[in-house]
Amino acid sequence: MASTIGGTPLEHAAQVVESKQQADRKFPVISELLHASSSSEYEGAIPAEWQVVTKQRAVALPDALFEQYDLLECRCFMGLFPEIGRAWITVDHRLFLWNYEDETDFYSFEGQEQIIVSVALVKPRSGVFVEAVTHVLVVATPLEVFLLGVGHRGGARGGEVTLYATQISVAADGVAMTCIAGAHDGRVFMGGNDGGLYEFEYRASDGWLTKRARKVNLTASVASYFVPTFLAGRRDTPALAMAVDDARRLLYVLLQDASIRVYWLGAQGDEFVLVHHHRTVGSAAALLCPQFNEGSEAAPFEIASLHVIPLSESRTLGLVAVTGGGSRLYFSTVQRAQRFYDNAARATADRPEVFEVVHVRLAPDAQPGAATRAALMPRALRVHAAFYGGGTALMAHAWSEDHDAVVGAAPACAQILGRVARQPRASLVELAAAPRVEGRTWAIAELSSGARALNDLATVSATPTRTFAVLTNAGVTVLEQQRPVDMLRALIGQPAVADAQLREFIAAYGLDETCAMCFTLLCADDAAQHSGGMHVLGAARRVLFELGGVPHFAEAPAFPTAATADATGSERIELS
């Protein structure tokens, strides 16, 4: 085959492919992009078809759930369980699991009479439940905390969910659990309104001297068990949220005073040791970035949420805290001397020696005169719910009484690659957008699964478009993070494509990448099924033929030089 086709054209093609792969491998990881103490560079997408986050569809809450809400007497909570494709809603003592893919399908649980104060979906302990139980639902009331087995069979439109009574419960002793989190090995951690941190321990059956389930106070001292409650004095600050880092064996706990505790779970995952308590997060951020001005006597510094950065994304950055003003604070548990080169840092689950803020990423509105100051972007964020994962941040901002603006930010890969080619170290540049959703946001979660690369130009044909669910008191809005190829599809899918816009796109991503995206659109299995599919295919072909160059044979020179000696007597195809 090689003698028939000729080795040189194949070798030339291989060299081109290898050079492009090398360029993709040079794309920096998130810690390398955040090498300075702070950053704030954003780009607003113009025209509208370039928006990095767009609304895909909106699903209203079923009328039956609105009728239940009318019966509310005390408390109502909401959240998302993307692992099983359900949203959960509590109305006093009733729990509902709503299949937002099927829209009208929901499951009601009313097997107890106490007001539900917290709900979480966790992994089951090995060897405790039957194989059909894929998850465990932890339901907390002021009197008890109990477990329900959850069986989820995947399929179209959210699959099927079955609840199983487990008869596993522990007394809450009047403590309302404010947050619950589970580790991958089945450990269940709970934060109480009394300031204590608890673990729900359970096993398959009772032992000789131990019960099947018990609630363990992980933060109480030995002396506290002998002191009457009325003499106990001041309580610890209650927890607002928890985040478990299974790879590093860490539990992060956000307290109501905006401080963060770090607990080490042990090399085998069977310990609970307080290793750090960062009490001055806001002050530390202000030292790193003078422009960071969140927190005052009138409006205290707040943290909206905590998000773990997996080892696959960074070995030196471990946690992101999204503040009430929309900034992102990046934390590290790695010594300063080891943070210079992310790839050189060891992936370890050892007890961390430090926990400190190492980078402040200001909110998209933090630059005077920036493109994000356009009318579509809020001037000052008030974030009450947030998501972070795979380099993408989504923050719910109260736009008005009836609507939220979901401020989205994701790496601008083309701009970053251009800087990598020109300078040794590039900084993070992000695209920002702020689509509006109806209602007040309760939770944001990613629906798509799988590992995500920061450089979406390199994985455009291998990974699907990322989708996110935003749960509000009006329903679920599904958002899409547009990849460059999605932006090109929207651009050329217009009835009349403006040459200026197309040239602007090519200037941003390069002619090579634009042509590669056209081939991706033409070769996609579902290309014709997208909105305006045939029109998009025709436009992609026109871009290739009109702008992609004309193929022609390039014969080897009669008198080759040293640079062309290997190509003597051969021909190759080039594009003009």
XYZ file of C-alpha atoms in Angstrom:
576
model
C 0.000 0.000 0.000
C 2.814 2.383 0.885
C 4.569 1.770 -2.427
C 1.382 2.405 -4.383
C 0.274 5.565 -2.625
C 3.717 6.948 -1.861
C 5.079 7.455 1.610
C 5.749 11.182 1.484
C 2.115 12.423 1.261
C 1.141 10.163 4.171
C 4.145 11.268 6.183
C 3.311 14.892 5.438
C -0.281 14.358 6.596
C 0.961 12.605 9.742
C 3.279 15.512 10.499
C 0.433 17.986 10.153
C -1.793 15.942 12.468
C 1.036 15.528 14.998
C 1.782 19.264 14.988
C -1.868 20.055 15.682
C -1.981 17.495 18.502
C 1.144 18.999 20.018
C -0.494 22.415 19.929
C -3.564 20.973 21.689
C -1.356 19.362 24.355
C 0.235 22.736 25.065
C -3.110 24.152 26.178
C -2.537 25.106 29.826
C -4.424 23.603 32.752
C -6.521 25.884 34.925
C -3.783 26.470 37.533
C -1.344 27.600 34.822
C -3.890 30.101 33.511
C -4.344 31.454 37.043
C -0.645 31.939 37.737
C -1.099 35.533 38.957
C -2.778 36.478 42.231
C -5.913 37.766 40.469
C -7.526 38.079 37.046
C -10.567 39.732 35.529
C -10.463 39.526 31.734
C -13.776 38.705 30.061
C -15.209 39.076 26.596
C -18.854 39.622 25.854
C -20.061 37.597 22.888
C -21.233 39.764 19.986
C -23.372 39.044 17.960
C -25.975 37.180 20.012
C -25.381 33.910 18.159
C -21.983 33.697 19.870
C -23.385 33.534 23.411
C -21.429 30.967 25.415
C -24.552 29.970 27.401
C -27.997 29.861 25.799
C -31.470 28.693 26.767
C -32.434 25.371 25.216
C -35.896 24.870 26.678
C -38.032 25.587 29.746
C -40.214 23.051 31.561
C -42.923 24.378 33.884
C -43.727 22.715 37.190
C -46.780 20.450 36.906
C -50.062 21.934 38.082
C -50.347 19.165 40.679
C -47.164 20.401 42.373
C -48.409 23.985 42.359
C -51.557 22.728 44.087
C -49.413 21.085 46.759
C -47.516 24.350 47.216
C -50.814 26.097 47.951
C -51.155 23.754 50.959
C -47.824 24.946 52.414
C -47.931 25.652 56.152
C -44.282 25.876 57.262
C -41.402 25.153 54.883
C -40.662 24.370 51.257
C -37.304 23.362 49.784
C -36.139 22.387 46.288
C -33.085 20.829 44.702
C -31.759 18.732 41.819
C -30.652 15.099 41.610
C -29.124 14.940 38.102
C -27.784 11.428 38.849
C -31.339 10.083 38.590
C -32.814 12.809 36.381
C -35.116 14.230 39.037
C -35.834 17.442 40.887
C -36.923 17.167 44.493
C -39.443 19.383 46.241
C -40.516 19.279 49.882
C -43.749 20.821 51.125
C -43.833 20.484 54.910
C -43.731 16.694 55.521
C -44.286 15.664 51.890
C -41.463 14.821 49.461
C -41.890 14.876 45.686
C -39.477 13.585 43.032
C -40.278 15.250 39.709
C -39.058 13.894 36.376
C -38.344 17.122 34.507
C -37.633 15.140 31.314
C -41.148 13.653 31.321
C -42.565 16.943 32.655
C -45.742 15.568 34.268
C -44.284 12.465 35.978
C -43.614 12.869 39.713
C -43.407 10.560 42.720
C -44.890 11.461 46.111
C -43.619 10.228 49.496
C -45.777 10.982 52.548
C -44.690 8.168 54.868
C -44.022 10.394 57.897
C -45.552 13.427 59.612
C -42.561 15.601 60.530
C -41.460 18.695 58.584
C -38.596 17.837 56.229
C -35.634 20.183 56.720
C -32.984 18.648 54.457
C -32.639 16.045 51.694
C -29.589 14.548 49.957
C -28.832 11.768 47.464
C -25.703 9.763 48.349
C -23.882 6.601 47.357
C -24.896 3.427 49.278
C -22.490 1.556 51.527
C -21.203 -1.652 49.995
C -22.950 -4.846 51.124
C -25.875 -3.170 52.895
C -28.605 -3.020 50.265
C -29.791 -5.230 47.442
C -28.292 -4.722 44.006
C -31.342 -2.835 42.761
C -30.559 0.061 45.128
C -28.259 2.398 43.199
C -28.499 5.422 45.514
C -29.645 6.308 49.015
C -31.972 9.191 49.818
C -31.203 10.813 53.184
C -34.219 12.647 54.623
C -33.837 14.756 57.751
C -36.537 16.054 60.105
C -36.098 17.643 63.558
C -36.994 14.303 65.178
C -35.210 11.755 63.012
C -33.023 11.177 59.986
C -33.958 8.180 57.852
C -32.804 6.470 54.665
C -34.768 5.474 51.580
C -33.296 3.154 48.975
C -33.446 4.478 45.424
C -33.425 2.236 42.390
C -32.790 4.047 39.126
C -32.926 2.382 35.739
C -31.653 4.660 33.023
C -33.519 5.140 29.791
C -35.270 7.666 27.635
C -36.976 10.638 29.299
C -35.328 10.237 32.701
C -35.680 6.476 33.134
C -37.515 4.855 36.049
C -37.137 5.475 39.781
C -38.272 3.203 42.589
C -38.115 3.991 46.323
C -37.491 1.260 48.918
C -38.202 1.506 52.649
C -35.031 0.547 54.551
C -36.167 0.867 58.200
C -32.812 2.562 58.863
C -33.076 5.742 60.942
C -31.463 7.648 63.805
C -32.879 10.166 66.268
C -32.154 13.796 65.431
C -32.692 14.910 69.051
C -34.203 18.204 67.974
C -31.256 19.139 65.744
C -32.269 20.343 62.279
C -29.690 19.257 59.726
C -28.820 22.248 57.551
C -26.765 20.309 54.982
C -25.915 16.702 54.101
C -23.109 15.293 51.939
C -21.994 11.786 51.024
C -18.625 10.291 50.110
C -18.139 7.737 47.346
C -17.647 4.936 49.923
C -21.051 5.580 51.512
C -20.098 7.775 54.482
C -22.826 10.334 55.239
C -21.938 13.676 56.868
C -24.504 16.107 58.272
C -24.283 19.663 59.588
C -26.692 20.609 62.356
C -28.169 23.971 63.303
C -26.486 23.524 66.698
C -23.081 23.939 65.038
C -22.182 20.257 65.297
C -21.035 17.983 62.486
C -22.459 14.484 62.522
C -21.998 11.206 60.699
C -24.844 8.828 59.924
C -23.259 5.405 60.406
C -25.211 2.360 59.302
C -24.595 -1.292 58.519
C -26.472 -4.290 57.157
C -27.659 -5.566 60.581
C -27.290 -5.037 64.330
C -24.103 -6.207 65.993
C -23.611 -7.736 69.445
C -22.931 -4.370 71.061
C -23.775 -1.923 68.299
C -26.979 -0.850 66.626
C -27.588 -1.061 62.915
C -27.530 2.742 62.678
C -26.267 5.548 64.892
C -25.631 9.294 64.774
C -22.085 10.243 65.777
C -21.161 13.792 66.787
C -17.808 14.272 65.086
C -17.007 17.693 66.562
C -18.026 17.261 70.210
C -15.292 16.939 72.828
C -15.286 14.154 75.405
C -16.060 16.660 78.156
C -19.197 17.848 76.374
C -20.903 14.515 77.039
C -20.754 15.194 80.806
C -21.902 18.847 80.712
C -25.649 19.581 80.844
C -27.067 21.313 77.774
C -27.973 24.528 79.642
C -24.349 24.825 80.816
C -22.787 24.096 77.443
C -22.278 27.808 76.662
C -21.949 29.256 73.186
C -22.624 26.929 70.270
C -20.380 26.576 67.244
C -21.331 28.345 64.028
C -23.709 26.160 61.973
C -22.707 24.831 58.566
C -24.257 26.139 55.346
C -22.835 23.663 52.828
C -20.432 20.761 52.419
C -18.302 19.459 49.566
C -16.498 16.109 49.543
C -13.245 15.617 47.617
C -13.064 11.839 47.282
C -9.713 11.796 45.474
C -7.913 13.924 48.074
C -9.923 12.469 50.993
C -11.105 15.887 52.182
C -14.367 17.344 53.460
C -14.862 21.094 53.046
C -17.441 22.733 55.315
C -18.752 26.260 54.706
C -19.985 27.950 57.897
C -22.511 30.751 58.267
C -19.757 33.251 59.114
C -18.161 32.640 55.654
C -15.275 30.674 57.133
C -14.241 27.280 55.750
C -13.143 24.201 57.634
C -11.128 21.393 56.068
C -11.359 17.879 57.462
C -9.062 15.051 56.429
C -10.873 11.722 56.069
C -7.721 9.602 56.264
C -5.771 7.656 53.670
C -8.332 4.836 53.891
C -11.320 7.159 54.224
C -12.148 6.105 57.812
C -10.961 9.132 59.825
C -12.223 12.641 60.576
C -9.553 15.171 61.520
C -9.809 18.967 61.435
C -6.671 20.120 59.617
C -7.486 23.759 58.774
C -10.025 26.459 59.588
C -9.777 29.521 57.339
C -11.543 32.305 59.279
C -10.490 35.285 57.140
C -11.336 34.292 53.583
C -12.547 37.762 52.573
C -9.475 39.504 53.974
C -7.142 37.026 52.280
C -8.881 37.664 48.939
C -8.547 41.435 49.396
C -4.804 41.081 50.026
C -4.411 39.198 46.742
C -6.613 41.570 44.753
C -7.064 45.217 45.775
C -10.116 45.465 43.476
C -11.910 42.819 45.557
C -14.228 44.927 47.709
C -16.874 42.507 48.923
C -17.879 42.689 52.561
C -18.733 45.644 54.806
C -20.628 46.319 58.012
C -23.769 46.982 56.007
C -23.302 43.955 53.712
C -21.051 41.270 55.247
C -18.864 39.084 53.058
C -20.734 35.952 51.902
C -19.858 32.737 50.105
C -22.659 31.286 47.987
C -21.242 27.803 47.324
C -18.209 25.479 47.371
C -17.058 23.352 44.425
C -14.306 20.730 44.323
C -11.755 20.834 41.483
C -10.938 17.199 40.600
C -7.383 15.976 40.203
C -8.017 15.454 36.488
C -8.318 19.253 36.109
C -5.600 20.384 38.512
C -3.232 18.833 41.028
C -2.529 22.098 42.810
C -5.962 23.777 42.983
C -8.538 21.873 44.998
C -11.508 24.118 45.726
C -13.476 27.030 44.258
C -15.658 29.248 46.422
C -18.208 31.427 44.612
C -18.865 34.606 46.575
C -22.095 36.535 46.934
C -20.672 39.182 44.593
C -19.898 36.678 41.832
C -16.143 36.362 42.325
C -14.401 32.998 42.378
C -11.804 32.254 45.029
C -9.407 29.398 44.224
C -7.887 27.475 47.131
C -4.908 25.143 47.288
C -3.748 22.539 49.799
C -0.351 22.252 48.105
C 2.772 23.953 49.401
C 3.724 27.128 47.553
C 6.993 25.659 46.228
C 5.071 22.826 44.536
C 2.435 25.030 42.884
C 4.588 26.445 40.108
C 4.138 23.451 37.810
C 0.823 21.664 38.028
C 1.989 18.512 36.195
C 4.958 18.123 38.537
C 2.818 18.117 41.687
C 2.083 14.719 43.147
C -1.467 13.423 43.079
C -1.788 12.496 46.739
C -4.389 11.913 49.439
C -1.972 12.803 52.258
C -2.978 15.094 55.079
C -2.751 18.658 53.687
C -0.291 21.031 55.314
C -1.785 24.275 53.995
C -5.152 25.676 52.932
C -5.039 29.134 51.440
C -6.578 31.405 48.830
C -4.181 31.552 45.884
C -6.204 33.342 43.194
C -9.122 35.752 42.947
C -11.184 35.718 39.777
C -13.305 38.856 39.787
C -16.916 38.784 38.633
C -17.727 39.485 34.947
C -18.927 42.980 35.872
C -15.697 43.945 37.659
C -14.000 45.716 34.719
C -14.953 49.347 34.056
C -15.655 49.814 30.365
C -15.479 46.086 29.541
C -17.706 44.457 26.950
C -19.617 42.723 29.720
C -20.932 46.109 30.832
C -23.468 45.815 28.033
C -27.153 45.942 28.865
C -27.401 42.152 28.954
C -24.934 41.856 31.869
C -25.787 42.911 35.450
C -23.601 45.727 36.802
C -23.343 44.353 40.359
C -24.024 40.691 41.056
C -26.009 39.317 43.969
C -25.422 35.572 43.667
C -27.658 33.172 45.618
C -26.974 29.899 43.755
C -23.982 28.781 41.683
C -22.333 25.929 39.777
C -18.709 25.337 38.834
C -17.225 22.423 36.922
C -14.845 21.795 34.045
C -13.814 25.447 33.924
C -17.403 26.687 33.512
C -19.130 28.860 36.105
C -22.870 29.579 36.308
C -24.185 32.056 38.873
C -27.819 32.942 39.555
C -28.268 36.673 40.062
C -31.535 38.285 41.195
C -32.379 40.347 38.111
C -35.888 41.290 39.222
C -38.632 40.012 41.488
C -39.806 37.525 38.854
C -36.616 36.686 36.946
C -33.036 35.651 37.561
C -30.091 36.212 35.260
C -27.808 33.165 35.080
C -24.350 34.643 34.524
C -22.185 32.114 32.678
C -18.428 32.229 32.115
C -16.243 29.728 30.224
C -12.668 29.797 28.848
C -12.223 31.596 25.518
C -10.067 28.864 23.965
C -9.151 30.661 20.739
C -7.870 33.714 22.567
C -5.922 31.570 25.044
C -4.311 29.511 22.272
C -3.298 32.708 20.496
C -1.566 33.947 23.626
C 0.146 30.598 24.231
C 1.695 30.872 20.759
C 3.009 34.393 21.473
C 4.159 34.267 25.086
C 5.437 31.693 27.604
C 2.531 32.002 30.070
C -1.017 32.891 29.157
C -3.701 34.200 31.484
C -7.327 33.155 31.657
C -9.730 34.861 29.268
C -13.402 33.950 29.451
C -16.523 34.470 27.413
C -19.460 35.714 29.472
C -23.210 35.725 28.954
C -26.294 36.199 31.128
C -29.494 34.517 29.883
C -32.580 35.176 31.993
C -34.823 32.527 33.547
C -38.256 32.827 35.078
C -38.522 32.557 38.840
C -36.097 32.396 41.758
C -33.226 29.938 41.317
C -32.871 27.163 43.905
C -30.226 24.952 42.308
C -28.003 24.560 39.227
C -26.580 21.208 38.099
C -24.939 19.727 35.019
C -26.978 17.162 33.098
C -24.258 15.945 30.732
C -21.654 13.547 32.089
C -18.049 12.592 31.409
C -14.671 14.291 31.699
C -14.412 17.791 30.258
C -11.361 19.424 28.729
C -10.796 23.165 28.986
C -9.852 23.268 25.308
C -13.165 22.531 23.604
C -11.583 23.126 20.198
C -9.619 19.878 20.612
C -12.623 17.789 21.693
C -15.367 19.284 19.552
C -16.055 16.038 17.658
C -15.552 13.725 20.658
C -17.721 15.289 23.375
C -21.333 16.447 23.214
C -22.586 19.896 24.085
C -22.716 20.497 27.832
C -26.198 21.019 29.255
C -27.259 22.385 32.647
C -30.520 22.434 34.576
C -31.575 25.553 36.464
C -34.328 24.831 38.985
C -36.557 27.753 39.933
C -39.914 28.035 41.677
C -41.437 28.182 38.178
C -39.836 25.023 36.754
C -36.600 23.853 35.135
C -34.746 25.782 32.448
C -32.188 23.781 30.456
C -29.138 25.764 29.365
C -26.512 24.820 26.774
C -22.868 25.798 26.784
C -22.153 26.515 23.157
C -18.949 25.115 21.741
C -17.286 27.026 18.912
C -18.880 24.627 16.424
C -22.297 25.356 17.971
C -21.664 29.074 17.597
C -20.715 28.563 13.946
C -23.865 26.502 13.385
C -25.993 29.311 14.834
C -24.116 31.894 12.804
C -24.378 30.248 9.396
C -27.869 28.966 10.173
C -29.267 32.460 9.836
C -31.348 33.157 6.728
C -28.764 35.710 5.627
C -25.243 35.453 6.974
C -23.476 38.793 7.241
C -19.999 38.604 5.749
C -18.685 40.843 8.519
C -19.859 38.429 11.206
C -18.346 35.454 9.395
C -15.043 37.272 8.978
C -15.137 38.161 12.658
C -15.612 34.502 13.552
C -12.724 33.418 11.294
C -10.522 36.133 12.793
C -11.288 34.808 16.278
C -10.816 31.082 15.626
C -8.638 30.991 12.514
C -9.385 29.693 9.033
C -8.038 26.193 9.793
C -10.302 25.759 12.818
C -13.287 27.218 10.966
C -12.842 24.736 8.103
C -12.445 21.890 10.594
C -15.728 22.939 12.228
C -17.424 22.923 8.816
C -16.253 19.344 8.271
C -17.573 18.471 11.771
C -20.989 19.880 10.847
C -21.038 18.056 7.504
C -19.978 14.701 8.971
C -22.225 14.706 12.051
C -24.713 11.840 12.132
C -27.573 14.105 13.248
C -26.597 17.110 11.149
C -29.868 17.240 9.233
C -31.945 16.905 12.428
C -30.815 20.211 13.942
C -32.867 23.331 13.477
C -32.351 24.486 9.895
C -30.200 21.403 9.293
C -30.146 21.386 5.480
C -29.560 25.127 5.361
C -26.614 24.770 7.776
C -25.111 21.953 5.703
C -25.346 24.031 2.553
C -23.797 27.044 4.290
C -20.942 24.905 5.669
C -20.167 23.640 2.154
C -20.156 27.188 0.825
C -17.724 28.317 3.539
C -15.395 25.423 2.678
C -15.419 26.050 -1.071
C -15.370 29.837 -0.955
C -12.906 30.375 1.897
C -11.124 27.061 2.387
C -8.811 27.379 -0.602
C -8.501 25.547 -3.925
C -6.717 22.156 -3.981
C -3.889 21.749 -6.502
C -0.926 19.442 -7.118
C 2.448 20.690 -5.897
C 5.150 18.865 -7.846
C 8.611 18.381 -6.440
C 11.230 20.822 -7.807
C 13.580 19.583 -10.525
C 16.607 20.666 -8.484
C 15.719 19.924 -4.860
C 17.284 21.776 -1.974
C 18.164 20.219 1.348
C 14.750 21.205 2.692
C 12.938 19.429 -0.170
C 15.285 16.495 -0.733
C 12.972 14.031 0.993
C 10.132 14.956 -1.364
C 12.048 14.367 -4.626
C 9.918 12.780 -7.318
C 6.707 12.990 -5.324
C 3.590 15.118 -5.474
C 1.361 16.431 -2.705
C -1.959 18.221 -2.532
C -2.010 21.734 -1.125
C -4.711 24.315 -0.592
C -4.129 27.792 -1.980
